[in-house]
């Protein structure tokens, strides 16, 4: 059977590992595993969600809502925009990346992504015949290499993926940098092309900043958000996007109609209204991140990157381990960390950890000191 060339040539996406896999492979008890691999919320979902889902269970013989009006209103309120500027994804924010490709990409179009960054962009864009044009992050200064992004933009550029805070480096892109990029991708502002600039704010809450204000100045922005991180709903697969009314309208024409299940819908609605839960998740997350950063900074054999997110990247060039080896050492001891070898733009000497509860953080640090003899 002959499949499409784009499918034949696709690099598989390497996700973070699950507790089930590690329990089986290393013979550790699932309940004892500490997961620092996938940037989830370690405190669980909003306590109101369980009851809301239980209340909805009797209705799952019915199709979900398709226009999601109430949920769009809530996302609009939370983001300080209008409901017509919101689109909701039912396989998380990942579904909206796919919808962006379906809406905009013709085979041969280019997209720009500074490396290292989230690998799912190219995983979803390549099947549509889109061609990556890589720019870079400067790992020495932990800042965006703005010139590399500006130089990567040409007449064929259709989309850019700018992740801020960036996964896996944790650094932010400034609004001056974003404006320079937006000007070059906007013919009405003297740019060389008309491209959509995707600003991936999957982790914006942890940075206490966002870029919604730029929507008043530029039409070609798509802000990508998710309920998988601070909102504690990674297993329910809910994402949303914010853009101009026009772009949102085109995307709705092609988006899967029923992809957000009834249970995900009720979980999303309940969580976004639970201001107390969201504020506590952010506050505790930042506290955990700063604690981990301070403690890891004291270790002599590694370099930890300052992060505005709920994870941080660790450089282990001087430890004698590769990321695959050190990840194995952690897993043997019941801790899941993310080997970053599969991230383009990083060599095999980086791993990433995400925040946990303070108690788990302390256990993790103990194990890390043991592995590194610190
Ligand atoms: C987690 C993540 C997403 C999307 O997550 P979903 O679970 O699909 O909503 C998007 N971008 C980045 C950078 C992420 O880390």
PDB file of C-alpha atoms in Angstrom, residues 176-304:
ATOM      1  CA  UNK A 176       9.440  44.855  20.757  1.00  0.00           C
ATOM      2  CA  UNK A 177      10.656  41.617  19.193  1.00  0.00           C
ATOM      3  CA  UNK A 178       7.103  40.571  18.346  1.00  0.00           C
ATOM      4  CA  UNK A 179       6.393  43.963  16.725  1.00  0.00           C
ATOM      5  CA  UNK A 180       9.503  43.696  14.544  1.00  0.00           C
ATOM      6  CA  UNK A 181       8.344  40.259  13.383  1.00  0.00           C
ATOM      7  CA  UNK A 182       4.735  41.374  12.903  1.00  0.00           C
ATOM      8  CA  UNK A 183       5.815  44.354  10.772  1.00  0.00           C
ATOM      9  CA  UNK A 184       7.859  42.129   8.482  1.00  0.00           C
ATOM     10  CA  UNK A 185       4.951  39.687   8.005  1.00  0.00           C
ATOM     11  CA  UNK A 186       2.359  42.338   7.187  1.00  0.00           C
ATOM     12  CA  UNK A 187       2.387  43.919   3.730  1.00  0.00           C
ATOM     13  CA  UNK A 188       0.248  46.831   4.918  1.00  0.00           C
ATOM     14  CA  UNK A 189       3.112  47.689   7.309  1.00  0.00           C
ATOM     15  CA  UNK A 190       5.806  47.363   4.678  1.00  0.00           C
ATOM     16  CA  UNK A 191       6.455  43.650   5.226  1.00  0.00           C
ATOM     17  CA  UNK A 192       7.562  41.095   2.627  1.00  0.00           C
ATOM     18  CA  UNK A 193       4.578  38.726   3.023  1.00  0.00           C
ATOM     19  CA  UNK A 194       1.220  38.318   4.678  1.00  0.00           C
ATOM     20  CA  UNK A 195       1.676  35.569   7.233  1.00  0.00           C
ATOM     21  CA  UNK A 196      -0.113  34.490  10.384  1.00  0.00           C
ATOM     22  CA  UNK A 197       2.016  34.922  13.482  1.00  0.00           C
ATOM     23  CA  UNK A 198       1.032  32.262  15.992  1.00  0.00           C
ATOM     24  CA  UNK A 199       1.922  33.350  19.497  1.00  0.00           C
ATOM     25  CA  UNK A 200       1.771  30.183  21.581  1.00  0.00           C
ATOM     26  CA  UNK A 201       0.771  31.205  25.098  1.00  0.00           C
ATOM     27  CA  UNK A 202       0.219  27.681  26.456  1.00  0.00           C
ATOM     28  CA  UNK A 203       2.022  28.785  29.637  1.00  0.00           C
ATOM     29  CA  UNK A 204       1.317  32.538  29.752  1.00  0.00           C
ATOM     30  CA  UNK A 205      -0.279  32.472  33.195  1.00  0.00           C
ATOM     31  CA  UNK A 206       3.028  31.509  34.810  1.00  0.00           C
ATOM     32  CA  UNK A 207       4.750  34.531  33.247  1.00  0.00           C
ATOM     33  CA  UNK A 208       2.140  37.024  34.504  1.00  0.00           C
ATOM     34  CA  UNK A 209       2.163  38.672  31.035  1.00  0.00           C
ATOM     35  CA  UNK A 210       0.408  38.101  27.723  1.00  0.00           C
ATOM     36  CA  UNK A 211       0.181  39.608  24.241  1.00  0.00           C
ATOM     37  CA  UNK A 212      -3.555  40.141  23.767  1.00  0.00           C
ATOM     38  CA  UNK A 213      -3.014  43.917  23.457  1.00  0.00           C
ATOM     39  CA  UNK A 214      -1.207  43.348  20.138  1.00  0.00           C
ATOM     40  CA  UNK A 215      -4.507  42.192  18.602  1.00  0.00           C
ATOM     41  CA  UNK A 216      -5.568  45.865  18.570  1.00  0.00           C
ATOM     42  CA  UNK A 217      -2.574  46.747  16.388  1.00  0.00           C
ATOM     43  CA  UNK A 218      -2.268  43.710  14.096  1.00  0.00           C
ATOM     44  CA  UNK A 219      -4.804  41.531  12.276  1.00  0.00           C
ATOM     45  CA  UNK A 220      -2.381  38.692  11.549  1.00  0.00           C
ATOM     46  CA  UNK A 221      -1.981  37.301  15.061  1.00  0.00           C
ATOM     47  CA  UNK A 222      -3.282  34.012  16.386  1.00  0.00           C
ATOM     48  CA  UNK A 223      -2.811  33.511  20.128  1.00  0.00           C
ATOM     49  CA  UNK A 224      -2.850  29.852  21.119  1.00  0.00           C
ATOM     50  CA  UNK A 225      -3.934  28.786  24.608  1.00  0.00           C
ATOM     51  CA  UNK A 226      -4.699  25.521  26.386  1.00  0.00           C
ATOM     52  CA  UNK A 227      -6.447  24.118  29.475  1.00  0.00           C
ATOM     53  CA  UNK A 228      -3.811  21.380  29.756  1.00  0.00           C
ATOM     54  CA  UNK A 229      -1.328  23.281  31.883  1.00  0.00           C
ATOM     55  CA  UNK A 230      -2.342  25.752  34.607  1.00  0.00           C
ATOM     56  CA  UNK A 231      -6.030  24.713  34.280  1.00  0.00           C
ATOM     57  CA  UNK A 232      -5.277  21.080  35.178  1.00  0.00           C
ATOM     58  CA  UNK A 233      -7.214  19.413  32.343  1.00  0.00           C
ATOM     59  CA  UNK A 234      -4.553  17.811  30.129  1.00  0.00           C
ATOM     60  CA  UNK A 235      -6.555  14.574  29.978  1.00  0.00           C
ATOM     61  CA  UNK A 236      -9.676  16.360  28.709  1.00  0.00           C
ATOM     62  CA  UNK A 237      -7.983  17.867  25.610  1.00  0.00           C
ATOM     63  CA  UNK A 238      -9.265  21.469  25.511  1.00  0.00           C
ATOM     64  CA  UNK A 239      -7.560  24.408  23.811  1.00  0.00           C
ATOM     65  CA  UNK A 240      -8.619  27.809  22.555  1.00  0.00           C
ATOM     66  CA  UNK A 241      -7.346  30.438  20.196  1.00  0.00           C
ATOM     67  CA  UNK A 242      -7.744  34.209  20.013  1.00  0.00           C
ATOM     68  CA  UNK A 243      -7.491  36.149  16.770  1.00  0.00           C
ATOM     69  CA  UNK A 244      -9.264  38.634  14.510  1.00  0.00           C
ATOM     70  CA  UNK A 245     -12.941  37.948  13.873  1.00  0.00           C
ATOM     71  CA  UNK A 246     -12.121  37.298  10.229  1.00  0.00           C
ATOM     72  CA  UNK A 247      -9.471  34.593  10.825  1.00  0.00           C
ATOM     73  CA  UNK A 248     -11.683  32.923  13.443  1.00  0.00           C
ATOM     74  CA  UNK A 249     -14.596  32.840  10.988  1.00  0.00           C
ATOM     75  CA  UNK A 250     -12.512  31.120   8.299  1.00  0.00           C
ATOM     76  CA  UNK A 251     -11.160  28.588  10.778  1.00  0.00           C
ATOM     77  CA  UNK A 252     -14.664  27.707  11.968  1.00  0.00           C
ATOM     78  CA  UNK A 253     -15.562  26.694   8.407  1.00  0.00           C
ATOM     79  CA  UNK A 254     -13.109  23.822   8.509  1.00  0.00           C
ATOM     80  CA  UNK A 255     -12.761  22.870  12.179  1.00  0.00           C
ATOM     81  CA  UNK A 256     -14.189  19.479  13.247  1.00  0.00           C
ATOM     82  CA  UNK A 257     -17.721  20.191  14.453  1.00  0.00           C
ATOM     83  CA  UNK A 258     -18.073  17.850  17.447  1.00  0.00           C
ATOM     84  CA  UNK A 259     -14.495  17.399  18.606  1.00  0.00           C
ATOM     85  CA  UNK A 260     -15.074  18.823  22.081  1.00  0.00           C
ATOM     86  CA  UNK A 261     -16.891  16.082  24.008  1.00  0.00           C
ATOM     87  CA  UNK A 262     -19.736  16.870  26.381  1.00  0.00           C
ATOM     88  CA  UNK A 263     -17.584  15.944  29.372  1.00  0.00           C
ATOM     89  CA  UNK A 264     -14.705  18.143  28.232  1.00  0.00           C
ATOM     90  CA  UNK A 265     -17.121  21.000  27.647  1.00  0.00           C
ATOM     91  CA  UNK A 266     -18.508  20.860  31.175  1.00  0.00           C
ATOM     92  CA  UNK A 267     -15.014  20.472  32.646  1.00  0.00           C
ATOM     93  CA  UNK A 268     -13.805  23.524  30.720  1.00  0.00           C
ATOM     94  CA  UNK A 269     -16.772  25.671  31.673  1.00  0.00           C
ATOM     95  CA  UNK A 270     -16.526  24.736  35.350  1.00  0.00           C
ATOM     96  CA  UNK A 271     -12.782  25.383  35.501  1.00  0.00           C
ATOM     97  CA  UNK A 272     -12.701  28.713  33.692  1.00  0.00           C
ATOM     98  CA  UNK A 273     -15.318  30.033  36.152  1.00  0.00           C
ATOM     99  CA  UNK A 274     -13.306  28.788  39.143  1.00  0.00           C
ATOM    100  CA  UNK A 275     -11.169  31.871  39.620  1.00  0.00           C
ATOM    101  CA  UNK A 276      -9.986  30.744  43.038  1.00  0.00           C
ATOM    102  CA  UNK A 277      -8.586  27.477  41.622  1.00  0.00           C
ATOM    103  CA  UNK A 278      -6.858  29.239  38.719  1.00  0.00           C
ATOM    104  CA  UNK A 279      -5.242  31.861  40.946  1.00  0.00           C
ATOM    105  CA  UNK A 280      -4.020  29.240  43.393  1.00  0.00           C
ATOM    106  CA  UNK A 281      -2.624  27.074  40.571  1.00  0.00           C
ATOM    107  CA  UNK A 282      -0.623  30.023  39.267  1.00  0.00           C
ATOM    108  CA  UNK A 283       0.636  31.101  42.678  1.00  0.00           C
ATOM    109  CA  UNK A 284       1.633  27.596  43.782  1.00  0.00           C
ATOM    110  CA  UNK A 285       3.148  26.886  40.369  1.00  0.00           C
ATOM    111  CA  UNK A 286       5.371  29.952  40.487  1.00  0.00           C
ATOM    112  CA  UNK A 287       6.402  29.154  44.057  1.00  0.00           C
ATOM    113  CA  UNK A 288       7.367  25.601  43.073  1.00  0.00           C
ATOM    114  CA  UNK A 289       9.257  26.791  39.988  1.00  0.00           C
ATOM    115  CA  UNK A 290      11.248  29.379  41.889  1.00  0.00           C
ATOM    116  CA  UNK A 291      12.099  26.853  44.612  1.00  0.00           C
ATOM    117  CA  UNK A 292      13.312  24.278  42.067  1.00  0.00           C
ATOM    118  CA  UNK A 293      15.284  26.906  40.161  1.00  0.00           C
ATOM    119  CA  UNK A 294      17.028  28.205  43.294  1.00  0.00           C
ATOM    120  CA  UNK A 295      17.961  24.726  44.480  1.00  0.00           C
ATOM    121  CA  UNK A 296      19.170  23.452  41.092  1.00  0.00           C
ATOM    122  CA  UNK A 297      21.172  26.648  40.587  1.00  0.00           C
ATOM    123  CA  UNK A 298      23.271  25.593  43.588  1.00  0.00           C
ATOM    124  CA  UNK A 299      24.358  22.356  41.875  1.00  0.00           C
ATOM    125  CA  UNK A 300      27.776  22.754  40.313  1.00  0.00           C
ATOM    126  CA  UNK A 301      27.682  20.184  37.518  1.00  0.00           C
ATOM    127  CA  UNK A 302      24.554  21.419  35.740  1.00  0.00           C
ATOM    128  CA  UNK A 303      23.230  24.654  34.273  1.00  0.00           C
ATOM    129  CA  UNK A 304      19.542  25.446  34.762  1.00  0.00           C
TER     130      UNK A 304
END
